[in-house]
Steps between C-alpha positions, in 0.01 A plus 500: 500500500594709821252274692655188391846615590365595827344172566803332378735688768245419780505122399880479497517694840245260644678185390832657640364552855268203565633193692397255243490656154357342198810612329822528694683777299812464699543135381459626145740779506743370251590749227523213230145375601358852504648605167331184348180575655517863361576380139227244531253779567636687197461208292136429617413869445658485150272212420187668636599815318513324169167327585341837567679797342618276197162368438357873490789604286416224249121549503450874545845624370567262208136389459580114456213241552440338823595156380849619371565667843428179690731299267785753556472457873494126498825494317669714760370267777634203319847638452503579866425153600748348241789735639401435851514126475724430202783713593573336836756229383649763252561754767584279785869603516411868469506700817178641652611858447587441146155344433333804665706729295420335181127479581481876595720604199246299263210666665653851458569439138140398450336799672767729344389398168130537572574848619714607189268336240159511655378731205636266235419148630259253347360196658792253405768745630290547827478104535873471453575767767248344731670161465829659546376667834343180624824311437668732738206455756530119466875527617398725783232246621767214473753675724223626747386146563860387565571764731173447682648153607819644645372542874579163708186474690153420362354781685731757323420352164119531574540846598724582198238374274219692679703816492606473123135428397378798708763738355438405147130581531578843671774584250275392198206719638710792562682510186185450287336784687799730401485393143132537471526847629769594268318354225183691563645844573739495205248374248261778622761764478607416154138452362423839582801643319347444164750253366409213254291221643757226484761680660285643781357154563844347537688782702360363836616143421843617407504684839393191692754277324767765581411498881533111504836516289639739773386247758684209327810745469473517887468140548808425281698744707387335809633172366831652385551678851392228732716216382587372842298299759458673838297377790375807695318297768811439689529884548173516649432460876190274540 
């Protein structure tokens, strides 16, 4: 994880200094856009965490069959697509910041329920919470795509797409690494304590869900605080 952060810092430094960068960060320094990119990264990491941590939770923690797990994940993806495309006409008069707050609030509720009730969930409840989380993710994708088209020049639009795609990959990898480390260490710690098998097997998952719940709280706070649109590039001497 440390090496990944170092490589990221070196990459940003290189792109900032070269004459013809692949991504001109000065042209993308718009708080509204950067906020959307950050939340898209959290949304992508949320989906990846459900695919990885959620699958392990259902298979190893709750001992469900593989086919049942596959069906549960498909339903979440279907809901995300329906919300992403189906709510565009319904929310056309709703401001961007309100939609982002709605999306992060939905995701925060879903991950909060996963954290609190992880010991008591069954497959149907997990599917319902997954669908709820992916509904929020679908809204985030919708807003992100709209904001990516805000820059006027085609070059800025292309750079925005590249930067958003790269950031989502890096955010997903970083958060998955953190959750995996939390899951492994907490599970090992509780397993050695002599607690009953079910409780010890779910402790690590509950801790991993809690970490991502905290991340969604922070993302919701970001949308609550950064409600205005600032263009920082005009303050930077090129």
